[in-house]
Amino acid sequence: MQERVPEQGILKTSAVTPLQVEVPAEGYHKGLISCQVACPVHTDARGYVRAIAEGRFHEAYLIARGPNPFASICGRVCGAPCESACRRGKVPRVDDDGAFLGTDRPVAIRALKRFVCEQYGPEARGAEVVLREVRNFLPPVAAEAEEMAALIRAAMSGRVRPANGERVAIIGAGPAGLSAAHDLALLGCRPVVFETEPVAAGMLAVGVPAYRLPREVIAREVEVIRALGVEIRCGVTVGRDISFEQVRREHAAVILAVGAKSSRSLGLPGEWGPGVFGGVDFLRAVSLGETVPAGREVVVIGGGNVAYDVARTVLRQIAYDTARTAARLPGTAAVRLVSLESLEEMPADTIEIIEGDEEGIERYNGWGPVAIERDGEGRVTGVRFRKCLRVYDEQRRFAPVFDPERQLTLPCDTVMLAVGQSPKVDFLATGGADIEMGRPGWPKADPRTLQTSAPGVFVAGDLAHGTRLLIDAVASGKAAARSVYRFLTGRELMAEQVTVPLVEHFYRRERGYESLRRVAPRTAHPFERLRDPRALVELAYSEEEAVREASRCLDCSVTPVFDGARCVLCGGCADVCPTQCLKLVPLAELLPSAELEAAISGALGEADLEGDSAILKDEDRCIRCAACAMRCPVDAITMERVTFRTEWRSQ
Ligand SMILES: Cc1cc2nc3c(=O)[nH]c(=O)nc-3n(C[C@H](O)[C@H](O)[C@H](O)COP(=O)(O)OP(=O)(O)OC[C@H]3O[C@@H](n4cnc5c(N)ncnc54)[C@H](O)[C@@H]3O)c2cc1C
């Protein structure tokens, strides 16, 4: 049961359909902060979005930075699971006659994060300032903030006893490796990161194109991690420049965070030879300023975000090389993206598809490659495809069905494959024989501790969980750091989630917030985008736009709480509710369940099923307007805020 419920005789229920109810249990309201719950590092997105709405920009930055060493980068390119979970995107929109117009759109949380990072992040003020500030990040601001500050406070107060400066090797300076290094430095270890590339940040630096993520932002964010005392050795390949055995010998523990950098192949006839490139190999070469012998008629095979990064980068290269500035490249050049999936099923984000279309990428949906065709001299001349009738079976398993009769040949001189990546762990041959493998190429590890079969060797990031989002890699790196601390010190690092309840006596929302439409981040004109491969596509919010967008947040940490002992069952709350999320229903109409019976007996003692009623609340509809609380004639409804944060201690 949720706090206060049985003791004070309140009966609160939330319903998906009127009669099948869910009784709020312990932690129920915490779970309603869906953006924070969905974020793999549990960033208090609601906290910083509300801070922006109220003009507290600096505080908003600190909240966003708290658990996430890559806040500025996330502000630009995070896959933003918080937005997919945002409850504003589930609220039904109705016209004046109550007709359903579809659901609202989520708050643009990622773009709002960018807005505050650009003013207060390391890209604006340098590494030392940010670090000093985050280190001194003490209450009252910290009440809403998260882990990093919490860890520092815990160390300062002696609740977490630091490690003894043990050297920990991390192989791979991607977001997983650097996040692990960041937290290990805070926990009293001496992390040393080995990175084969000349730059740190992994796929963020050698995968994500500069038109989405400026290199300066990456460099500044990495600088903060260096400033914590992390040593990053770029240009060192483990397995070639130093054996894995030596790395293990010289360090007390090792984290493997080498990502999944190799482009998968398709095994097509004609695939091996000149003119065919792995998509991520191409992006890497472009990022590092290497010459790429891509032609002028390019076919990109793949339908995901990486395929779009590849296709849009090729387009920019062609436009740049030929100094063309027209958005649609006429005649002699073409970039064609061919996806097995239909437009509706394509895994790429909708915004990528729209922007790719705007820039002139020719999209072919529903075609599967059969062969890469070459002329007598081995030059690529085209790709043959067959029609794909269906990609997934009824159980949503990948099981494509083709029509062999319907074929299409796209002429081209270059083919780019963007059909997934896999890890490269051949360095394990130089001292990792005791590391058991799971599926081929992927070390086996305990999913909770991330420890491999070899003592003191851990995994993190894409290598641990397969290719996912940048923020998943950050979360995984942090988890690996905690396991290493436990391994080295023998002390358990305990994370306690502290819930802070607060009655909001003067709670009011911005006028008209419920009808504000999403302020989508503006984008540069396609013509401008193709002028320079580094020209940013997405433009920053102005202050006015940011505040307006942030004030659309429903502030899910606040919720009306009903006091059943005071309620006189007048139904005024349900009458005044603008989204009709409240319903007064006789107990007899509810589907019986053990939880419901416990709640009823806790609230009422003896229940009169015919005479007593319950207030049902549809959480998807509640917009936290407080109209119910204002209307209640007997003050039976209060607006209560529940926030949670992590506190650390070791034992
Ligand atoms: C093209 C592309 C675009 C993406 N865009 C987004 C996006 O917009 N938003 C998002 O959320 N996610 C995005 N992702 C996913 C995200 O980049 C990854 O999930 C994340 O980078 C994984 O982090 P990681 O640290 O596990 O691995 P990586 O980032 O791959 O880092 C691993 C590092 O290990 C190094 N390494 C490998 N072997 C060795 C060795 N033997 N010795 C030394 N160093 C070694 C590599 O050089 C690399 O730097 C994208 C991925 C790609 C490929």
XYZ file of C-alpha atoms and ligand atoms in Angstrom:
704
model
C 0.000 0.000 0.000
C 1.121 3.509 -0.669
C 2.237 5.587 2.330
C -0.566 6.925 4.560
C -3.223 4.931 2.804
C -4.451 2.438 5.378
C -3.720 4.564 8.441
C -5.739 7.549 7.361
C -8.569 5.727 5.758
C -7.868 6.856 2.225
C -8.782 4.728 -0.702
C -6.893 5.670 -3.823
C -7.019 3.580 -6.904
C -5.946 4.056 -10.461
C -7.736 2.451 -13.301
C -6.995 1.455 -16.840
C -10.614 0.488 -17.364
C -13.185 1.596 -14.786
C -13.615 -1.701 -13.025
C -10.199 -3.311 -13.135
C -8.231 -1.298 -10.642
C -4.650 -1.116 -9.480
C -4.270 -0.282 -5.822
C -1.299 2.019 -5.202
C 1.361 0.060 -3.360
C 4.608 1.158 -1.737
C 6.617 3.250 -4.186
C 3.652 3.710 -6.503
C 4.012 7.474 -6.852
C 7.738 7.231 -7.402
C 6.994 4.955 -10.345
C 4.790 7.634 -11.868
C 7.820 9.820 -12.591
C 8.124 7.887 -15.807
C 10.939 9.953 -17.362
C 13.219 9.347 -14.375
C 12.284 5.685 -14.152
C 12.937 5.145 -17.889
C 16.383 6.761 -17.876
C 19.015 4.023 -17.376
C 20.912 6.329 -14.966
C 17.669 7.684 -13.457
C 18.318 11.318 -14.266
C 15.664 13.478 -12.635
C 14.475 14.804 -15.992
C 11.293 16.111 -14.421
C 13.440 18.001 -11.914
C 15.482 19.837 -14.506
C 12.592 20.427 -16.868
C 10.575 22.043 -14.067
C 13.633 24.069 -13.063
C 13.826 25.396 -16.641
C 10.119 26.221 -16.585
C 10.774 28.301 -13.478
C 13.877 30.008 -14.890
C 16.321 28.164 -12.595
C 18.670 27.264 -15.462
C 21.859 26.781 -13.502
C 20.183 24.423 -11.076
C 18.650 22.585 -14.019
C 22.131 21.931 -15.387
C 23.360 20.562 -12.071
C 20.391 18.222 -11.803
C 21.001 16.954 -15.344
C 24.732 16.513 -14.716
C 24.353 14.757 -11.373
C 24.191 11.116 -12.474
C 25.526 11.547 -15.983
C 29.117 12.431 -16.932
C 27.909 12.818 -20.530
C 25.083 15.273 -19.924
C 26.215 17.735 -22.622
C 26.601 14.986 -25.211
C 23.247 13.504 -24.208
C 21.700 16.950 -24.672
C 22.692 16.679 -28.317
C 22.236 13.023 -29.262
C 20.749 10.885 -26.506
C 18.222 8.369 -27.759
C 16.097 9.830 -24.934
C 14.130 6.925 -23.425
C 12.777 9.598 -21.036
C 10.868 11.169 -23.914
C 9.407 7.856 -25.055
C 8.114 7.390 -21.498
C 6.951 11.004 -20.970
C 3.352 10.949 -19.771
C 2.487 14.117 -21.675
C 2.727 11.939 -24.781
C -0.076 9.742 -23.465
C -2.595 12.394 -22.492
C -5.561 12.270 -24.862
C -6.398 15.444 -26.775
C -10.078 16.097 -27.279
C -11.959 18.803 -29.167
C -14.668 21.031 -27.641
C -17.237 18.289 -28.161
C -15.068 15.709 -26.431
C -14.074 13.898 -29.649
C -10.715 12.134 -29.416
C -8.022 13.904 -31.471
C -5.130 11.582 -30.657
C -2.580 11.830 -27.897
C -0.412 14.815 -27.049
C 3.351 14.843 -27.784
C 6.025 14.222 -25.154
C 8.044 17.076 -23.686
C 11.229 17.676 -25.733
C 13.399 16.685 -22.766
C 16.632 16.127 -24.676
C 16.559 19.516 -26.385
C 15.858 21.150 -23.009
C 18.910 19.432 -21.566
C 20.963 20.855 -24.422
C 19.603 24.321 -23.617
C 21.006 24.310 -20.061
C 24.215 22.422 -20.904
C 25.097 25.037 -23.503
C 24.993 27.683 -20.814
C 26.501 25.851 -17.840
C 28.226 22.713 -19.144
C 31.956 22.313 -19.782
C 31.473 23.472 -23.375
C 30.510 26.874 -21.983
C 32.651 27.209 -18.878
C 35.497 24.701 -19.021
C 36.209 21.484 -17.166
C 37.608 22.860 -13.919
C 34.660 25.143 -13.220
C 32.164 22.355 -13.802
C 34.097 19.919 -11.690
C 34.516 22.335 -8.806
C 30.870 23.150 -8.924
C 29.673 19.577 -9.038
C 32.023 18.684 -6.179
C 30.498 21.449 -4.060
C 27.048 20.496 -5.061
C 25.451 20.486 -1.642
C 21.900 20.850 -0.330
C 19.402 22.352 -0.874
C 20.002 21.918 -4.597
C 21.217 18.386 -4.035
C 17.836 17.386 -2.686
C 16.765 16.985 -6.277
C 20.075 15.885 -7.627
C 21.533 12.505 -8.033
C 24.364 10.176 -7.741
C 27.530 12.059 -8.437
C 26.836 14.610 -5.754
C 25.499 11.855 -3.550
C 28.675 9.825 -3.989
C 30.865 12.813 -3.204
C 28.828 13.679 -0.138
C 28.928 10.066 0.982
C 32.722 9.990 0.641
C 33.074 13.310 2.497
C 30.889 12.174 5.347
C 32.627 8.807 5.640
C 29.568 6.818 4.658
C 31.545 5.505 1.681
C 35.100 4.565 2.502
C 37.270 5.224 -0.575
C 39.382 2.483 -2.105
C 43.151 2.648 -1.610
C 44.144 4.105 -4.952
C 44.286 0.719 -6.695
C 45.048 0.937 -10.401
C 42.157 -0.224 -12.545
C 42.609 -0.740 -16.289
C 39.753 0.071 -18.603
C 40.040 -1.057 -22.209
C 38.092 1.309 -24.420
C 37.426 5.025 -23.925
C 33.823 4.957 -25.104
C 30.974 6.206 -22.909
C 30.975 2.931 -20.940
C 34.710 2.948 -20.227
C 34.839 6.651 -19.404
C 31.764 6.500 -17.161
C 33.353 3.609 -15.275
C 36.587 5.601 -14.980
C 34.681 8.677 -13.782
C 32.965 6.822 -10.955
C 36.030 4.773 -10.037
C 37.994 7.998 -9.608
C 35.270 9.244 -7.256
C 35.447 5.952 -5.382
C 39.165 6.307 -4.686
C 40.716 4.162 -7.452
C 43.268 5.185 -10.088
C 41.706 4.383 -13.456
C 43.866 4.064 -16.566
C 41.996 3.937 -19.867
C 43.552 2.333 -22.966
C 42.136 3.524 -26.265
C 43.196 2.390 -29.709
C 41.906 5.496 -31.494
C 43.731 8.822 -31.422
C 40.700 10.376 -29.684
C 38.618 9.393 -26.670
C 34.825 8.909 -26.502
C 34.365 5.801 -28.658
C 31.506 5.819 -31.117
C 30.575 9.317 -30.030
C 33.822 10.581 -31.548
C 34.287 8.145 -34.423
C 30.680 7.185 -35.218
C 28.178 9.942 -34.505
C 28.614 12.534 -37.277
C 29.743 16.085 -36.485
C 26.525 17.574 -37.930
C 24.761 16.070 -34.879
C 27.501 16.312 -32.250
C 30.201 19.003 -32.348
C 33.676 17.640 -31.594
C 34.341 20.509 -29.195
C 31.491 19.345 -26.943
C 33.005 15.849 -26.812
C 36.479 17.173 -26.038
C 35.209 19.375 -23.195
C 33.162 16.625 -21.616
C 36.133 14.221 -21.721
C 38.284 16.966 -20.176
C 36.130 16.911 -17.020
C 36.815 13.187 -16.661
C 40.549 13.778 -17.092
C 40.351 16.545 -14.492
C 39.080 13.983 -11.995
C 42.447 12.248 -12.278
C 41.616 9.660 -14.918
C 44.528 8.785 -17.194
C 43.453 8.244 -20.804
C 46.088 6.716 -23.095
C 44.947 7.220 -26.679
C 46.592 5.425 -29.571
C 47.291 2.283 -27.529
C 45.786 -0.959 -28.816
C 45.527 -3.694 -26.244
C 46.598 -6.935 -27.918
C 49.074 -5.122 -30.172
C 50.911 -2.374 -28.271
C 50.464 -4.030 -24.913
C 49.314 -7.577 -24.227
C 46.156 -8.238 -22.296
C 48.239 -10.352 -19.948
C 50.451 -7.329 -19.110
C 47.412 -5.125 -18.568
C 46.047 -7.660 -16.111
C 49.365 -8.064 -14.352
C 49.823 -4.321 -13.828
C 46.317 -3.539 -12.625
C 44.208 -4.724 -9.733
C 41.139 -5.122 -11.933
C 40.220 -4.709 -15.615
C 37.041 -3.560 -17.324
C 36.562 -4.564 -20.955
C 34.606 -1.778 -22.644
C 35.618 -2.225 -26.257
C 32.142 -1.752 -27.728
C 30.924 -3.350 -30.945
C 32.892 -1.585 -33.637
C 32.931 -4.022 -36.541
C 30.380 -3.643 -39.321
C 28.424 -6.847 -39.836
C 28.559 -8.368 -43.284
C 25.684 -9.944 -45.208
C 27.547 -12.716 -47.028
C 26.264 -11.550 -50.424
C 27.873 -12.615 -53.698
C 30.198 -9.763 -54.722
C 30.392 -8.340 -51.183
C 34.147 -8.721 -50.756
C 36.278 -6.377 -52.839
C 36.726 -2.693 -53.623
C 33.771 -0.326 -53.506
C 32.016 -2.032 -50.561
C 32.450 -0.493 -47.112
C 31.224 -1.147 -43.612
C 29.096 1.831 -42.570
C 30.803 2.373 -39.207
C 34.240 2.006 -40.857
C 33.260 4.782 -43.242
C 32.001 7.024 -40.421
C 35.196 6.413 -38.478
C 37.353 7.365 -41.460
C 35.380 10.566 -42.043
C 35.533 11.474 -38.337
C 39.306 11.077 -38.292
C 39.752 13.089 -41.488
C 40.982 10.112 -43.508
C 40.476 10.006 -47.265
C 37.538 7.802 -48.173
C 37.360 6.553 -51.737
C 33.547 6.706 -51.896
C 32.071 7.274 -55.345
C 29.208 9.443 -56.487
C 26.465 6.869 -56.770
C 26.143 5.241 -53.395
C 23.760 2.592 -52.113
C 23.426 2.344 -48.327
C 21.901 -0.927 -47.128
C 20.093 -0.655 -43.794
C 17.082 1.044 -42.243
C 18.260 2.183 -38.821
C 19.791 5.326 -37.379
C 23.319 4.211 -38.272
C 22.248 3.778 -41.925
C 21.004 7.373 -41.837
C 24.244 8.592 -40.254
C 26.085 6.872 -43.101
C 23.808 8.066 -45.908
C 23.658 11.650 -44.649
C 27.425 11.728 -44.179
C 28.018 10.440 -47.722
C 25.668 13.100 -48.999
C 27.630 15.801 -47.192
C 30.930 14.431 -48.439
C 29.734 14.518 -52.042
C 28.237 17.977 -51.630
C 31.376 19.257 -49.945
C 33.814 17.669 -52.376
C 32.054 19.089 -55.385
C 31.214 22.358 -53.648
C 27.611 21.809 -54.547
C 25.216 23.704 -52.396
C 21.891 22.539 -53.785
C 19.895 20.469 -51.315
C 18.999 17.898 -53.938
C 22.035 16.703 -55.798
C 21.168 16.741 -59.469
C 22.103 14.259 -62.157
C 25.509 12.877 -61.534
C 25.339 11.961 -57.845
C 22.867 9.986 -55.801
C 22.625 8.493 -52.335
C 20.059 5.704 -52.071
C 19.080 4.132 -48.796
C 17.507 0.701 -49.111
C 15.664 -0.800 -46.178
C 14.178 -4.250 -45.772
C 11.395 -2.753 -43.687
C 8.445 -0.745 -44.896
C 8.447 2.953 -44.035
C 6.238 2.297 -41.000
C 8.483 -0.487 -39.703
C 11.846 1.177 -40.272
C 13.866 1.191 -37.045
C 15.305 4.664 -37.749
C 13.857 7.573 -35.780
C 11.146 9.433 -37.674
C 13.148 12.648 -37.500
C 16.072 10.947 -39.288
C 13.773 9.770 -42.068
C 12.215 13.204 -42.469
C 15.530 15.031 -42.469
C 17.071 12.457 -44.821
C 14.162 12.950 -47.247
C 14.582 16.728 -46.993
C 18.266 16.455 -47.831
C 17.623 14.376 -50.920
C 18.308 10.808 -49.883
C 16.382 8.465 -52.165
C 14.649 5.961 -49.942
C 13.631 2.446 -51.068
C 11.507 0.521 -48.587
C 10.767 -3.199 -48.627
C 13.762 -4.491 -50.581
C 16.271 -7.158 -49.506
C 19.734 -7.381 -51.142
C 20.512 -10.423 -53.280
C 23.926 -9.662 -54.815
C 26.428 -6.908 -55.409
C 27.161 -6.772 -59.111
C 30.615 -6.049 -60.522
C 32.014 -5.549 -64.020
C 34.845 -7.571 -65.621
C 37.409 -5.450 -63.789
C 35.830 -6.011 -60.418
C 34.276 -2.558 -60.104
C 30.913 -2.326 -58.381
C 28.153 -1.585 -60.908
C 25.012 -2.075 -58.857
C 23.085 -3.972 -56.201
C 20.312 -6.421 -57.001
C 17.361 -6.575 -54.596
C 14.209 -8.656 -54.274
C 10.912 -7.478 -52.875
C 10.367 -8.126 -49.185
C 6.747 -8.922 -48.462
C 7.042 -9.181 -44.698
C 9.915 -8.724 -42.236
C 8.493 -10.084 -38.973
C 6.257 -13.050 -38.219
C 3.210 -12.991 -35.944
C 5.431 -13.248 -32.835
C 7.446 -10.215 -34.027
C 10.437 -12.444 -34.765
C 12.719 -11.507 -37.648
C 11.538 -13.863 -40.425
C 11.546 -12.036 -43.785
C 9.460 -13.371 -46.657
C 10.462 -12.404 -50.215
C 8.851 -12.377 -53.641
C 11.649 -13.778 -55.853
C 9.821 -12.652 -58.972
C 10.033 -8.957 -58.122
C 13.613 -7.780 -58.468
C 15.220 -4.361 -58.684
C 18.775 -3.389 -59.606
C 20.090 -0.065 -58.390
C 23.152 1.116 -60.311
C 25.994 2.416 -58.126
C 29.762 2.575 -57.765
C 29.857 2.261 -53.952
C 27.960 0.182 -51.395
C 27.829 0.885 -47.652
C 26.565 -1.791 -45.256
C 24.800 -0.570 -42.136
C 23.170 -3.756 -40.889
C 24.539 -3.996 -37.366
C 27.826 -4.268 -35.535
C 29.708 -6.885 -33.574
C 32.619 -6.727 -31.115
C 36.238 -7.507 -31.853
C 37.892 -9.240 -28.929
C 40.911 -10.882 -30.585
C 43.108 -9.146 -27.980
C 41.875 -11.777 -25.509
C 44.256 -14.184 -27.274
C 47.117 -12.319 -25.564
C 46.190 -13.345 -22.030
C 42.468 -13.961 -21.712
C 42.201 -17.726 -22.176
C 40.331 -17.996 -18.871
C 37.500 -15.751 -20.094
C 34.550 -17.881 -21.117
C 32.620 -16.793 -24.172
C 28.843 -16.749 -24.484
C 27.664 -16.451 -28.073
C 30.678 -16.279 -30.413
C 32.630 -13.039 -29.954
C 30.855 -11.985 -26.761
C 32.404 -12.722 -23.341
C 30.051 -14.299 -20.838
C 29.409 -12.199 -17.717
C 27.146 -12.188 -14.691
C 24.328 -9.825 -15.695
C 24.239 -8.280 -12.204
C 27.931 -7.858 -11.347
C 29.221 -7.746 -14.961
C 32.094 -9.972 -13.834
C 33.440 -12.482 -16.362
C 34.611 -15.995 -15.543
C 38.112 -14.544 -14.925
C 38.607 -13.026 -11.470
C 38.931 -9.245 -11.570
C 37.839 -8.926 -15.203
C 34.553 -7.156 -15.878
C 32.655 -6.037 -18.974
C 30.666 -2.874 -19.689
C 28.727 -1.108 -22.431
C 27.881 -2.545 -25.826
C 30.175 -5.497 -25.143
C 28.107 -6.325 -22.055
C 24.595 -5.869 -23.402
C 24.787 -5.631 -27.191
C 24.362 -2.439 -29.204
C 22.033 -0.035 -27.471
C 21.976 3.686 -26.659
C 24.750 5.840 -25.352
C 22.958 6.266 -22.016
C 22.762 2.472 -21.609
C 26.545 2.353 -22.013
C 26.912 5.065 -19.354
C 24.689 3.114 -16.946
C 26.603 -0.082 -17.617
C 29.969 1.628 -17.037
C 28.761 2.971 -13.711
C 27.491 -0.462 -12.688
C 30.863 -2.021 -13.587
C 32.642 0.624 -11.477
C 30.573 -0.338 -8.445
C 31.354 -4.024 -8.974
C 35.063 -3.278 -9.231
C 34.926 -1.261 -5.999
C 33.254 -4.222 -4.295
C 35.843 -6.617 -5.744
C 38.802 -4.497 -4.624
C 37.661 -3.441 -1.174
C 35.475 -6.365 -0.182
C 32.925 -3.752 0.851
C 29.423 -3.689 -0.488
C 28.395 -0.345 -1.951
C 24.828 0.120 -0.861
C 22.497 2.406 -2.748
C 19.438 3.451 -0.850
C 16.680 5.296 -2.615
C 15.468 8.026 -0.316
C 11.917 9.098 -0.961
C 11.070 12.641 0.031
C 7.331 13.380 0.398
C 6.117 16.975 0.637
C 2.624 18.475 0.822
C 2.343 21.331 -1.669
C 0.132 23.874 0.068
C 0.479 26.538 -2.609
C 0.722 24.358 -5.692
C -0.286 26.193 -8.889
C 0.463 25.523 -12.551
C 1.306 27.983 -15.327
C -1.787 29.417 -16.977
C -2.749 27.449 -20.092
C 0.048 24.848 -19.747
C -2.364 22.053 -20.602
C -3.023 23.345 -24.119
C 0.544 24.305 -25.091
C 1.717 22.475 -28.204
C 5.184 20.962 -28.340
C 7.870 23.436 -29.390
C 9.886 21.214 -31.706
C 13.552 22.200 -31.928
C 14.097 24.158 -35.141
C 16.397 22.757 -37.814
C 18.651 24.442 -40.358
C 17.401 24.640 -43.944
C 18.615 21.612 -45.985
C 20.546 23.993 -48.212
C 22.498 25.277 -45.192
C 23.052 21.777 -43.793
C 24.893 20.579 -46.885
C 27.201 23.575 -47.106
C 29.613 22.074 -44.591
C 29.720 18.491 -43.215
C 29.951 19.940 -39.690
C 27.030 22.350 -40.051
C 24.617 21.544 -37.233
C 21.181 20.351 -38.265
C 19.338 20.958 -35.012
C 19.295 24.496 -33.698
C 19.234 25.472 -30.042
C 16.157 26.730 -28.223
C 15.898 30.392 -27.388
C 15.186 31.071 -23.724
C 11.563 31.806 -24.498
C 11.141 28.564 -26.439
C 12.829 26.530 -23.706
C 10.685 27.953 -20.923
C 7.538 27.449 -22.974
C 8.384 23.850 -23.812
C 9.461 23.072 -20.250
C 6.195 24.391 -18.873
C 4.386 21.605 -20.750
C 5.862 19.142 -18.228
C 3.099 17.536 -16.174
C 5.348 17.377 -13.107
C 4.513 13.756 -12.405
C 6.103 13.883 -8.968
C 3.023 15.767 -7.772
C -0.221 13.933 -7.391
C -3.580 14.553 -5.740
C -3.956 12.504 -2.557
C -7.442 11.767 -1.268
C -8.318 11.571 2.417
C -11.177 9.101 2.611
C -11.978 10.065 6.192
C -12.822 13.612 5.128
C -14.430 12.888 1.773
C -18.204 13.514 1.718
C -18.656 11.834 -1.667
C -19.995 14.991 -3.301
C -18.269 14.100 -6.604
C -17.148 17.703 -7.105
C -13.573 16.588 -7.872
C -14.746 14.341 -10.697
C -17.070 17.052 -12.065
C -14.360 19.683 -12.234
C -11.600 17.444 -13.638
C -10.793 18.818 -17.131
C -9.560 15.467 -18.451
C -12.210 13.340 -16.752
C -9.553 11.298 -15.042
C -11.531 10.916 -11.800
C -14.578 8.733 -11.293
C -16.631 8.050 -8.218
C -17.633 4.391 -8.378
C -19.561 2.129 -5.954
C -17.285 -0.499 -4.454
C -19.558 -3.171 -5.835
C -18.485 -2.235 -9.366
C -14.831 -3.012 -8.778
C -13.247 -6.287 -9.778
C -12.374 -7.996 -6.462
C -8.729 -8.693 -5.665
C -6.690 -9.346 -2.518
C -5.010 -5.904 -2.778
C -8.348 -4.193 -3.158
C -9.817 -5.996 -0.176
C -6.803 -5.070 1.934
C -7.113 -1.441 0.862
C -10.818 -1.365 1.611
C -10.462 -2.891 5.036
C -7.524 -0.558 5.769
C -9.548 2.464 4.743
C -13.007 1.583 5.944
C -12.755 -1.348 8.294
C -16.066 -2.983 7.502
C -16.988 -2.219 3.893
C -20.532 -1.672 2.714
C -20.201 -2.733 -0.901
C -23.451 -1.087 -1.921
C -23.117 2.116 0.059
C -19.380 2.896 -0.080
C -17.520 4.286 -3.069
C -13.992 4.590 -4.341
C -12.382 7.325 -6.362
C -10.764 5.878 -9.458
C -8.009 7.795 -11.125
C -6.742 7.245 -14.665
C -3.054 8.124 -14.387
C -2.642 8.507 -18.138
C -5.133 11.348 -18.106
C -4.235 13.232 -14.924
C -2.453 16.477 -15.794
C -1.752 17.557 -12.195
C -3.798 20.728 -12.558
C -5.025 20.614 -8.926
C -8.564 21.592 -9.962
C -9.868 18.708 -7.817
C -7.981 19.926 -4.730
C -9.210 23.491 -5.216
C -12.777 22.369 -5.681
C -13.016 19.992 -2.721
C -15.296 21.640 -0.138
C -13.873 19.671 2.814
C -10.138 19.794 2.011
C -10.030 16.047 1.484
C -7.575 16.395 -1.406
C -4.012 17.614 -1.064
C -1.381 17.935 -3.748
C 1.634 15.944 -2.619
C 5.075 15.801 -4.135
C 7.241 12.695 -3.963
C 10.844 12.867 -5.126
C 13.555 10.297 -4.744
C 17.312 10.327 -4.743
C 20.107 7.837 -4.158
C 22.195 7.816 -1.002
C 25.348 5.716 -0.835
C 27.155 3.957 1.933
C 29.673 1.125 2.008
C 29.842 -1.726 4.443
C 27.104 5.531 -35.997
C 26.522 5.455 -34.629
C 25.704 6.465 -34.181
C 25.141 6.407 -32.909
N 24.311 7.405 -32.508
C 23.764 7.362 -31.288
C 22.904 8.404 -30.853
O 22.659 9.365 -31.580
N 22.364 8.318 -29.604
C 22.627 7.268 -28.780
O 22.106 7.261 -27.659
N 23.423 6.262 -29.162
C 24.011 6.285 -30.394
N 24.825 5.266 -30.795
C 25.120 4.177 -29.858
C 26.275 4.555 -28.923
O 27.258 5.271 -29.614
C 26.866 3.310 -28.317
O 25.833 2.622 -27.632
C 27.989 3.608 -27.344
O 29.012 4.352 -27.955
C 28.550 2.321 -26.771
O 29.538 2.653 -25.857
P 30.732 1.672 -25.466
O 31.596 2.468 -24.565
O 30.189 0.387 -25.019
O 31.492 1.365 -26.852
P 32.198 2.317 -27.891
O 31.601 3.662 -27.914
O 32.218 1.565 -29.158
O 33.677 2.459 -27.342
C 34.561 1.355 -27.307
C 35.988 1.882 -27.430
O 36.906 0.815 -27.243
C 37.998 1.015 -28.121
N 38.700 -0.255 -28.337
C 38.222 -1.351 -28.964
N 39.162 -2.330 -28.955
C 40.241 -1.834 -28.314
C 41.529 -2.365 -27.991
N 41.871 -3.618 -28.306
N 42.396 -1.574 -27.325
C 42.075 -0.305 -26.979
N 40.861 0.236 -27.276
C 39.955 -0.521 -27.918
C 37.328 1.530 -29.366
O 38.226 2.183 -30.222
C 36.276 2.460 -28.786
O 36.762 3.773 -28.673
C 25.411 5.291 -32.071
C 26.232 4.268 -32.523
C 26.798 4.337 -33.788
C 27.658 3.225 -34.251
